[in-house]
Short mmCIF file of C-alpha atoms in Angstrom, two decimals:
data_model
loop_
_atom_site.label_atom_id
_atom_site.label_comp_id
_atom_site.label_asym_id
_atom_site.label_seq_id
_atom_site.Cartn_x
_atom_site.Cartn_y
_atom_site.Cartn_z
CA MET H 2 18.60 6.03 12.20
CA LYS H 3 19.57 9.22 10.43
CA VAL H 4 17.45 10.00 7.31
CA VAL H 5 17.56 12.84 4.79
CA ILE H 6 14.40 13.35 2.80
CA CYS H 7 14.24 15.43 -0.45
CA GLY H 8 10.75 16.80 -1.06
CA ALA H 9 8.34 18.07 1.58
CA GLY H 10 5.08 17.47 -0.38
CA GLN H 11 2.39 15.16 0.82
CA VAL H 12 4.60 12.06 0.30
CA GLY H 13 7.69 13.49 1.90
CA PHE H 14 5.71 14.85 4.74
CA GLY H 15 4.01 11.53 5.32
CA ILE H 16 7.39 9.70 5.34
CA ALA H 17 8.89 12.29 7.66
CA GLU H 18 5.91 12.12 9.98
CA ARG H 19 6.24 8.41 10.30
CA LEU H 20 9.95 8.34 10.82
CA ALA H 21 9.97 11.18 13.30
CA ALA H 22 7.26 9.54 15.34
CA GLU H 23 9.55 6.48 15.67
CA GLN H 24 12.36 8.69 17.03
CA ASN H 25 14.49 8.71 13.88
CA ASP H 26 16.78 11.66 13.16
CA VAL H 27 15.06 13.27 10.23
CA SER H 28 16.13 16.10 7.94
CA ILE H 29 13.95 17.32 5.09
CA ILE H 30 14.79 19.51 1.97
CA ASP H 31 12.43 21.48 -0.25
CA THR H 32 12.70 24.50 -2.48
CA SER H 33 9.48 25.92 -0.95
CA PRO H 34 10.08 27.90 2.29
CA ARG H 35 6.31 27.55 2.98
CA LEU H 36 6.45 23.70 2.95
CA ILE H 37 9.51 23.57 5.09
CA GLN H 38 7.97 25.94 7.59
CA ALA H 39 4.85 23.80 7.72
CA VAL H 40 6.82 20.60 8.18
CA THR H 41 9.12 22.01 10.93
CA ASP H 42 6.19 23.55 12.69
CA THR H 43 4.40 20.29 12.87
CA LEU H 44 7.03 17.70 13.21
CA ASP H 45 10.23 17.15 15.22
CA VAL H 46 12.49 17.39 12.16
CA ARG H 47 15.05 19.70 10.78
CA GLY H 48 14.09 21.66 7.63
CA PHE H 49 16.39 23.01 4.88
CA VAL H 50 15.30 25.26 1.99
CA GLY H 51 17.11 24.47 -1.26
CA HIS H 52 17.44 22.04 -4.13
CA GLY H 53 17.66 18.40 -3.06
CA SER H 54 20.17 17.58 -5.76
CA HIS H 55 22.65 20.30 -4.89
CA PRO H 56 25.71 18.99 -2.88
CA ASP H 57 25.91 22.01 -0.66
CA VAL H 58 22.31 21.64 0.43
CA LEU H 59 22.60 17.91 1.06
CA ALA H 60 25.79 18.63 3.14
CA ARG H 61 23.91 21.18 5.27
CA ALA H 62 21.20 18.60 5.88
CA GLY H 63 23.86 16.23 7.25
CA LEU H 64 23.90 13.67 4.51
CA GLU H 65 27.54 12.72 5.19
CA ALA H 66 26.36 11.01 8.37
CA ALA H 67 23.04 9.71 7.06
CA ASP H 68 22.04 6.06 6.83
CA MET H 69 19.47 6.66 4.17
CA LEU H 70 18.47 9.23 1.47
CA ILE H 71 14.90 9.30 0.27
CA ALA H 72 14.29 11.47 -2.79
CA VAL H 73 10.59 12.03 -3.38
CA THR H 74 10.39 15.50 -5.00
CA LEU H 75 7.95 16.10 -7.86
CA HIS H 76 10.74 15.73 -10.48
CA ASP H 77 12.25 12.35 -11.34
CA GLU H 78 15.45 13.84 -12.58
CA VAL H 79 16.04 15.72 -9.29
CA ASN H 80 15.41 12.41 -7.40
CA MET H 81 17.84 10.55 -9.49
CA ILE H 82 20.58 13.16 -9.31
CA ALA H 83 20.18 13.39 -5.53
CA CYS H 84 20.90 9.68 -5.27
CA GLN H 85 23.88 9.96 -7.64
CA VAL H 86 25.30 12.79 -5.52
CA GLY H 87 24.57 10.93 -2.33
CA HIS H 88 26.47 7.98 -3.65
CA ALA H 89 29.45 9.76 -5.30
CA LEU H 90 30.07 12.42 -2.63
CA PHE H 91 28.61 11.18 0.61
CA ASP H 92 28.64 7.34 0.23
CA VAL H 93 25.11 6.96 1.67
CA PRO H 94 24.37 3.24 2.40
CA THR H 95 20.72 3.27 1.14
CA LYS H 96 19.28 5.48 -1.59
CA ILE H 97 15.56 5.48 -2.42
CA ALA H 98 13.99 7.54 -5.31
CA ARG H 99 10.53 8.06 -6.53
CA VAL H 100 10.44 7.67 -10.31
CA ARG H 101 7.20 8.34 -12.01
CA ALA H 102 7.93 8.54 -15.76
CA GLN H 103 7.21 5.11 -17.26
CA SER H 104 10.00 5.53 -19.79
CA TYR H 105 12.70 5.09 -17.07
CA LEU H 106 11.03 1.89 -15.84
CA GLN H 107 10.75 -0.11 -19.08
CA GLY H 108 12.29 -3.50 -18.87
CA HIS H 109 14.96 -3.02 -21.44
CA TRP H 110 16.46 -0.10 -19.49
CA ARG H 111 16.58 -2.03 -16.27
CA ASP H 112 20.37 -1.53 -15.96
CA LEU H 113 19.95 2.25 -15.71
CA PHE H 114 19.61 2.08 -11.91
CA SER H 115 22.48 -0.24 -11.31
CA ARG H 116 25.43 0.74 -9.14
CA ASP H 117 27.69 1.33 -12.24
CA HIS H 118 25.15 3.88 -13.68
CA LEU H 119 22.57 5.52 -11.45
CA PRO H 120 23.23 3.97 -8.02
CA ILE H 121 19.67 3.91 -6.64
CA ASP H 122 19.00 0.94 -4.20
CA VAL H 123 15.18 1.18 -4.34
CA VAL H 124 13.08 2.79 -7.11
CA ILE H 125 9.51 3.55 -6.08
CA SER H 126 6.83 4.04 -8.84
CA PRO H 127 3.57 5.05 -7.03
CA GLU H 128 1.66 4.86 -10.34
CA LEU H 129 2.59 1.23 -10.89
CA GLU H 130 1.86 0.29 -7.18
CA VAL H 131 -1.52 2.16 -7.29
CA GLY H 132 -2.33 0.60 -10.66
CA GLU H 133 -1.73 -2.91 -9.37
CA MET H 134 -3.86 -2.15 -6.26
CA VAL H 135 -6.66 -0.99 -8.47
CA LEU H 136 -6.45 -4.17 -10.55
CA ARG H 137 -6.58 -6.26 -7.38
CA ARG H 138 -9.75 -4.40 -6.27
CA LEU H 139 -11.40 -5.04 -9.64
CA SER H 140 -10.70 -8.72 -9.24
CA LEU H 141 -11.98 -8.64 -5.65
CA PRO H 142 -14.77 -6.13 -5.68
CA GLY H 143 -15.97 -7.03 -2.25
CA ALA H 144 -12.73 -5.78 -0.67
CA VAL H 145 -12.01 -2.24 0.40
CA ASP H 146 -8.25 -2.89 0.74
CA THR H 147 -5.88 -5.62 -0.58
CA VAL H 148 -2.16 -6.18 -0.05
CA SER H 149 -0.05 -9.18 -1.32
CA PHE H 150 2.89 -10.80 0.39
CA ASN H 151 5.29 -13.79 -0.29
CA ASP H 152 5.16 -13.35 -4.09
CA SER H 153 1.36 -13.07 -3.97
CA ASN H 154 0.87 -16.42 -2.12
CA VAL H 155 -0.65 -14.57 0.90
CA VAL H 156 -3.13 -11.70 0.68
CA VAL H 157 -4.29 -9.28 3.37
CA VAL H 158 -7.82 -8.10 2.69
CA GLY H 159 -9.91 -5.43 4.30
CA VAL H 160 -13.64 -6.10 4.19
CA ARG H 161 -16.58 -3.97 5.49
CA CYS H 162 -19.05 -5.98 7.59
CA GLN H 163 -22.67 -5.02 6.52
CA GLU H 164 -25.79 -5.72 8.42
CA ASP H 165 -26.33 -8.88 6.45
CA CYS H 166 -22.81 -10.30 7.13
CA PRO H 167 -23.42 -14.00 7.97
CA VAL H 168 -20.64 -14.10 10.63
CA LEU H 169 -21.77 -11.09 12.74
CA ASP H 170 -21.88 -11.64 16.52
CA THR H 171 -19.99 -14.92 16.13
CA PRO H 172 -16.88 -15.33 18.25
CA LEU H 173 -13.90 -15.61 15.92
CA ARG H 174 -12.79 -18.86 17.47
CA GLN H 175 -16.07 -20.45 16.19
CA LEU H 176 -15.17 -19.57 12.57
CA THR H 177 -12.71 -22.44 12.71
CA ASP H 178 -15.53 -24.84 13.79
CA LEU H 179 -17.90 -23.56 11.23
CA PHE H 180 -15.38 -23.56 8.35
CA PRO H 181 -12.69 -26.08 9.34
CA ASP H 182 -10.90 -25.99 6.06
CA LEU H 183 -10.85 -22.20 5.69
CA ARG H 184 -7.31 -20.89 5.66
CA ALA H 185 -7.93 -17.34 6.84
CA VAL H 186 -7.30 -15.39 10.07
CA VAL H 187 -8.82 -12.07 11.11
CA VAL H 188 -5.85 -10.05 12.41
CA ALA H 189 -7.25 -6.48 12.93
CA VAL H 190 -10.59 -4.69 13.25
CA ASN H 191 -11.39 -1.03 12.87
CA ARG H 192 -14.57 -0.10 14.78
CA ASN H 193 -15.83 3.41 15.10
CA GLY H 194 -12.44 4.81 14.12
CA LYS H 195 -10.44 2.79 16.57
CA THR H 196 -8.19 -0.12 15.44
CA PHE H 197 -7.57 -3.15 17.66
CA VAL H 198 -6.28 -6.74 17.44
CA PRO H 199 -9.20 -9.08 18.07
CA ARG H 200 -9.08 -11.94 20.56
CA SER H 201 -10.55 -15.36 19.84
CA ILE H 202 -13.55 -14.51 22.00
CA ASP H 203 -14.38 -11.22 20.14
CA SER H 204 -17.15 -10.96 17.67
CA LEU H 205 -17.61 -8.82 14.59
CA LEU H 206 -20.24 -6.10 14.51
CA ALA H 207 -22.13 -4.34 11.72
CA GLY H 208 -20.02 -1.50 10.36
CA ASP H 209 -16.63 -3.04 11.37
CA LEU H 210 -13.78 -2.98 8.89
CA ALA H 211 -12.08 -6.38 9.36
CA TYR H 212 -8.67 -7.27 7.95
CA PHE H 213 -8.06 -10.94 7.28
CA VAL H 214 -4.84 -12.82 6.06
CA ALA H 215 -5.52 -15.65 3.68
CA HIS H 216 -3.91 -17.92 1.12
CA THR H 217 -4.58 -16.48 -2.31
CA ASP H 218 -6.93 -19.30 -3.35
CA GLN H 219 -9.01 -18.76 -0.14
CA VAL H 220 -9.71 -14.98 -0.62
CA SER H 221 -12.87 -15.23 -2.70
CA ARG H 222 -14.38 -17.81 -0.50
CA THR H 223 -13.47 -15.85 2.69
CA LEU H 224 -15.10 -12.72 1.13
CA SER H 225 -18.22 -14.80 0.44
CA ILE H 226 -18.31 -15.87 4.09
CA PHE H 227 -18.33 -12.21 5.03
CA GLY H 228 -21.23 -11.51 2.74
CA HIS H 229 -19.28 -10.29 -0.31
CA ASP H 230 -19.60 -12.55 -3.21
CA GLU H 231 -19.65 -9.96 -5.93
CA PRO H 232 -18.28 -11.18 -9.30
CA PRO H 233 -15.12 -9.39 -10.77
CA ALA H 234 -15.79 -6.23 -12.59
CA GLN H 235 -16.08 -6.58 -16.45
CA ARG H 236 -17.76 -3.24 -17.38
CA ILE H 237 -15.39 -0.52 -16.22
CA VAL H 238 -15.35 3.28 -16.60
CA ILE H 239 -12.08 5.10 -15.75
CA GLY H 240 -12.08 8.80 -14.99
CA GLY H 241 -8.67 10.25 -15.76
CA GLY H 242 -6.16 9.12 -18.48
CA GLY H 243 -2.95 9.86 -16.65
CA ASN H 244 -0.34 7.25 -15.81
CA ILE H 245 -2.58 5.25 -13.44
CA GLY H 246 -5.60 5.21 -15.70
CA LEU H 247 -3.52 4.22 -18.77
CA TYR H 248 -1.74 1.53 -16.84
CA VAL H 249 -5.04 0.02 -15.54
CA ALA H 250 -6.60 0.05 -19.00
CA ARG H 251 -3.57 -1.42 -20.71
CA GLU H 252 -3.23 -4.19 -18.12
CA LEU H 253 -7.01 -4.98 -18.35
CA GLU H 254 -6.64 -5.40 -22.11
CA GLN H 255 -3.87 -7.98 -21.50
CA ARG H 256 -5.19 -9.73 -18.50
CA ASN H 257 -8.92 -9.75 -19.04
CA PRO H 258 -10.13 -10.06 -22.65
CA LYS H 259 -13.75 -9.96 -21.62
CA ALA H 260 -13.41 -6.56 -19.96
CA ARG H 261 -15.10 -3.57 -21.59
CA VAL H 262 -13.20 -0.46 -20.64
CA LYS H 263 -13.80 3.22 -21.24
CA ILE H 264 -11.54 6.12 -20.28
CA ILE H 265 -12.68 9.66 -19.85
CA GLU H 266 -9.75 12.20 -20.24
CA ASP H 267 -10.24 15.98 -20.19
CA LYS H 268 -7.07 17.02 -22.17
CA ILE H 269 -7.46 16.45 -25.86
CA SER H 270 -3.78 15.89 -26.53
CA ARG H 271 -3.59 13.25 -23.79
CA ALA H 272 -6.85 11.64 -24.98
CA GLU H 273 -5.40 11.25 -28.51
CA GLU H 274 -2.10 9.87 -27.10
CA ILE H 275 -3.75 7.14 -25.01
CA ALA H 276 -6.23 6.32 -27.72
CA GLN H 277 -3.29 5.51 -30.03
CA GLU H 278 -1.67 3.33 -27.43
CA LEU H 279 -4.77 1.31 -26.35
CA ASN H 280 -6.41 -1.24 -28.60
CA ARG H 281 -9.89 -2.13 -27.22
CA THR H 282 -10.48 0.60 -24.81
CA VAL H 283 -12.82 3.42 -25.78
CA VAL H 284 -11.37 6.87 -24.96
CA LEU H 285 -13.84 9.77 -24.48
CA ARG H 286 -12.67 13.35 -24.36
CA GLY H 287 -14.34 15.30 -21.60
CA SER H 288 -14.56 15.90 -17.93
CA ALA H 289 -15.27 13.05 -15.36
CA LEU H 290 -17.75 15.63 -13.75
CA ASP H 291 -19.71 16.10 -16.96
CA ARG H 292 -23.04 14.29 -16.65
CA THR H 293 -23.40 14.06 -20.43
CA ILE H 294 -19.92 12.45 -20.81
CA LEU H 295 -20.63 9.94 -17.96
CA GLU H 296 -23.90 9.00 -19.71
CA GLU H 297 -22.12 8.59 -23.02
CA ALA H 298 -19.65 6.25 -21.24
CA ALA H 299 -22.70 4.24 -20.02
CA VAL H 300 -21.52 4.58 -16.40
CA GLY H 301 -24.96 3.54 -15.27
CA ASP H 302 -24.33 0.04 -16.64
CA ALA H 303 -20.80 -0.08 -15.24
CA ASP H 304 -19.74 -2.63 -12.63
CA THR H 305 -17.16 -0.15 -11.31
CA MET H 306 -16.37 3.54 -11.77
CA ILE H 307 -12.67 4.28 -11.11
CA ALA H 308 -11.78 7.95 -10.50
CA VAL H 309 -8.03 8.44 -10.77
CA THR H 310 -7.58 12.12 -11.83
CA ASN H 311 -5.01 14.28 -10.08
CA ASP H 312 -7.82 16.17 -8.05
CA ASP H 313 -9.19 14.46 -5.02
CA ARG H 314 -12.36 16.51 -5.15
CA VAL H 315 -12.92 15.68 -8.77
CA ASN H 316 -12.53 12.03 -8.00
CA ILE H 317 -15.06 12.13 -5.01
CA LEU H 318 -17.66 14.12 -6.93
CA SER H 319 -17.28 11.91 -10.04
CA CYS H 320 -17.88 8.83 -7.92
CA LEU H 321 -20.95 10.39 -6.39
CA LEU H 322 -22.42 11.38 -9.70
CA SER H 323 -21.70 8.01 -11.13
CA ARG H 324 -23.46 6.33 -8.25
CA GLU H 325 -26.43 8.58 -8.94
CA LEU H 326 -26.40 7.44 -12.55
CA GLY H 327 -26.47 3.83 -11.57
CA ALA H 328 -22.84 2.60 -11.22
CA LYS H 329 -22.67 -0.42 -8.94
CA ARG H 330 -19.25 0.28 -7.26
CA MET H 331 -16.99 3.27 -6.98
CA LEU H 332 -13.26 3.36 -6.49
CA SER H 333 -11.47 6.74 -5.84
CA LEU H 334 -7.85 7.82 -5.80
CA LEU H 335 -7.41 9.99 -2.67
CA ASN H 336 -4.10 11.71 -1.88
CA ASP H 337 -5.19 14.00 1.02
CA PRO H 338 -5.26 11.93 4.30
CA ALA H 339 -8.24 13.95 5.46
CA TYR H 340 -10.51 12.81 2.66
CA PRO H 341 -10.96 9.04 3.22
CA ALA H 342 -13.14 9.46 6.32
CA PHE H 343 -15.16 12.12 4.45
CA ALA H 344 -15.50 9.95 1.45
CA ARG H 345 -16.72 7.00 3.54
CA GLY H 346 -19.41 9.26 5.02
CA LEU H 347 -20.60 9.91 1.47
CA GLY H 348 -20.80 6.23 0.63
CA ILE H 349 -17.42 5.76 -1.10
CA ASP H 350 -15.90 2.84 0.73
CA ALA H 351 -13.10 1.83 -1.66
CA TYR H 352 -10.20 4.09 -2.22
CA VAL H 353 -6.51 3.96 -2.85
CA ASN H 354 -3.93 6.31 -1.28
CA PRO H 355 -0.67 6.76 -3.12
CA ARG H 356 1.02 8.37 -0.14
CA GLN H 357 0.26 5.39 2.02
CA ILE H 358 1.62 3.06 -0.65
CA THR H 359 4.81 4.97 -1.00
CA VAL H 360 5.24 5.24 2.83
CA SER H 361 4.72 1.47 3.16
CA LYS H 362 7.40 0.87 0.49
CA VAL H 363 9.90 3.03 2.29
CA LEU H 364 9.11 1.47 5.65
CA GLN H 365 10.17 -1.85 4.33
CA TYR H 366 13.73 -0.66 4.11
CA VAL H 367 13.57 1.37 7.34
CA ARG H 368 12.48 -1.56 9.45
CA LYS H 369 15.38 -3.52 11.06
CA GLY H 370 15.60 -7.28 11.28
CA ARG H 371 14.75 -9.69 8.52
CA ILE H 372 11.75 -7.71 7.32
CA ARG H 373 10.71 -8.78 3.75
CA GLY H 374 7.57 -6.73 3.27
CA VAL H 375 5.63 -3.94 5.00
CA HIS H 376 2.27 -2.29 4.38
CA SER H 377 0.85 0.47 6.46
CA LEU H 378 -2.91 0.21 7.20
CA LEU H 379 -5.63 2.59 8.31
CA ASN H 380 -3.60 5.80 7.90
CA GLY H 381 -0.74 4.41 10.05
CA ALA H 382 -2.80 2.83 12.80
CA GLY H 383 -0.96 -0.41 12.24
CA GLU H 384 1.29 -2.41 9.80
CA VAL H 385 1.13 -5.79 8.13
CA ILE H 386 4.74 -7.19 8.15
CA GLU H 387 6.30 -10.21 6.44
CA ALA H 388 9.51 -11.27 8.24
CA GLU H 389 11.83 -14.26 8.42
CA ALA H 390 12.33 -16.00 11.71
CA LEU H 391 16.00 -16.64 12.63
CA GLU H 392 17.31 -19.25 15.06
CA THR H 393 17.72 -16.68 17.79
CA SER H 394 14.16 -15.29 17.60
CA PRO H 395 12.05 -15.90 20.75
CA LEU H 396 9.31 -16.99 18.34
CA VAL H 397 11.22 -20.16 17.26
CA GLY H 398 10.85 -23.52 18.97
CA LYS H 399 7.86 -23.24 21.15
CA PRO H 400 4.05 -23.60 20.51
CA LEU H 401 2.43 -20.17 19.87
CA ARG H 402 0.14 -20.78 22.87
CA GLN H 403 3.08 -20.83 25.11
CA LEU H 404 4.49 -17.53 23.91
CA ASP H 405 3.54 -14.42 25.78
CA LEU H 406 4.65 -12.06 22.97
CA PHE H 407 1.55 -11.00 21.09
CA ASP H 408 -0.04 -8.09 22.85
CA GLY H 409 -1.20 -5.76 20.13
CA MET H 410 -0.12 -8.07 17.37
CA ARG H 411 -1.44 -11.23 15.65
CA ILE H 412 0.08 -13.78 13.26
CA GLY H 413 -1.94 -14.31 10.11
CA ALA H 414 0.08 -16.88 8.26
CA VAL H 415 3.29 -18.99 8.46
CA ILE H 416 5.03 -19.90 5.33
CA ARG H 417 7.41 -22.87 5.29
CA ALA H 418 9.25 -24.10 2.24
CA GLY H 419 6.71 -22.34 0.13
CA ARG H 420 3.68 -23.86 1.92
CA VAL H 421 1.16 -21.52 3.59
CA MET H 422 0.08 -22.61 7.01
CA LEU H 423 -2.75 -21.35 9.25
CA PRO H 424 -1.25 -20.53 12.70
CA ARG H 425 -2.84 -22.35 15.58
CA GLY H 426 -2.12 -22.74 19.23
CA ASP H 427 0.04 -25.72 18.66
CA THR H 428 1.96 -24.25 15.77
CA VAL H 429 5.70 -24.17 16.25
CA ILE H 430 7.64 -21.62 14.21
CA GLN H 431 10.94 -22.90 12.84
CA ALA H 432 14.03 -21.00 11.81
CA ARG H 433 13.73 -19.56 8.20
CA ASP H 434 9.88 -19.67 8.32
CA ARG H 435 8.27 -16.56 6.85
CA VAL H 436 5.71 -14.98 9.12
CA VAL H 437 2.95 -12.54 8.05
CA MET H 438 1.54 -10.57 11.02
CA PHE H 439 -0.25 -7.45 11.91
CA ALA H 440 0.97 -5.08 14.60
CA LEU H 441 -0.48 -1.92 15.99
CA ALA H 442 1.78 1.10 15.36
CA ASP H 443 3.10 1.23 18.90
CA LYS H 444 4.12 -2.53 18.68
CA VAL H 445 6.16 -2.33 15.53
CA LYS H 446 9.50 -1.90 17.32
CA ARG H 447 8.62 -5.13 19.34
CA VAL H 448 8.12 -6.91 15.89
CA GLU H 449 11.53 -5.73 14.78
CA GLN H 450 13.11 -7.11 17.93
CA LEU H 451 11.44 -10.45 17.36
CA PHE H 452 13.16 -10.79 13.95
CA ARG H 453 16.56 -9.20 14.61
CA VAL H 454 19.85 -11.26 14.92
CA SER H 455 20.90 -11.50 18.56
CA LEU H 456 24.50 -10.88 19.49
CA GLU H 457 24.40 -14.04 21.33
CA PHE H 458 24.05 -15.92 18.04
CA PHE H 459 27.64 -15.05 17.19
#
C-alpha cells in the first residue's frame, strides 16, 4: 500500500513507523526540515519538506499514485485542505484527517465532512477518543487499559496482577472450572517487558499485566476475580482544562450526577471560559504542580487524580504529588512513548497515550480483509482486532481445536447475531460471525489473510 502522511510530529512519526515496519510504501511531509531529517534517518520512508496542503508538495510526495492520505499536522485547517486537494486533484481513495477543534465536530455540522463538501472519509478526534478512554477508566478503576468493540458489547481490559491476586499460579484452563459461568478469556500477558499469548497450561505471576476479553456485563466481576474490586470514582480532580479535561468534566456532569469534579487550569482566560460552560464542576485557577492548589482541590480525598495537561512531565509530577497528598489513584496523559515505562517505575500504572489511540484508529483502515476494529496494545507489541468471518475463511466450519492457525494469536470472543459467545475447543465459527482476537505484531498479516476474500470464492 502506498501512503502519504502530512505531519511528522509524534503522531505522524508513530503512524509512519508502524506502516513502514509492515513494508508499506510511505512518504511523509512536514514544514520542519529537522523533523523530516529525524524521520528519514530513523525509518525507511521518503521525506518531503513543505506544506501538506500544497498541491505541488503533495505531487512530489507521489499522491497521484497513493492509496491513502493521512493528514495529522497540528493544524485542523491544513489537514482538511490536504484532504480536499487529495480528492479534487489526485482522486485519493481514502482520506483521513485529524480534527481537534470541537466546533467542527458538533452534531449539527455533521454534513461538513461529506463527499459534497469536505470529502474526508475518516475524521479522527484524539481528544474525544482519549476523553472516552478516561471515562472508561473512571468507571473501571481496577483496569490499566480498556478498549471497546462491537458497539461496546465486548471489552478488552488490561489488569495488573498484584501479589494478592487470587488467581496467581493457577493454570488458565482451571479458571473455567473455578468460574464456569465467567465469560472472559485471557488473550495476552506482558511479563517483564515481554508480551506473549498464553497457553491454557500457563499461569499468571505477580507483576504480570494481563489482557482479557469479556462481555460488557462481565468486566466488573472479572476484575474482582483478579483482585480489583474498586468502586467507580466519584471524587475526581482533573489537572488541565484543555479539550480533554473539559470533555471529561462535561460528560461526568451528564453521566454521573453523584460525581464531584474539580478542574485545575493554569491560564486564567481558559479557566473563566470552562467555568462558564460547566454547571457543577469547580474550576480552580492555578498550576497542577502547586501543592497549595492541590490541597485547595482536596486531592487528598480524591478517588482519582487525572493529569491531562499538554506537558507529560507536568502530568507525571502532578500525579506523584497528588499521591503524596493522599489521592487513591492516578491517571496520566502521556504522549512520549518513552515515558510509560518510566511512569510505571514511579508507581503510575494507569495512563492514556493519544498517539497510540490515533495510530490504532488509522490501522483500522489500513488493515486488509473484513476488519471492523483495531487497537494497538503495549506500544505496538500486538493488536486486538475485530473482524468478520467470510465463507472462504479457513476459520469457518471446523471446531477451533482442529485448526492449527493460532500461533501468536488467540480468540477472545465470537459474536453471532448480536450474541457474545466464549470461544471453546468445540466452537465452530460460521460465516458472518464477528471475531475479537489478539495477535502479536508479527502475526497481524496472518490475521488479515484469515479474513480476506479468496479469489476462489468468485
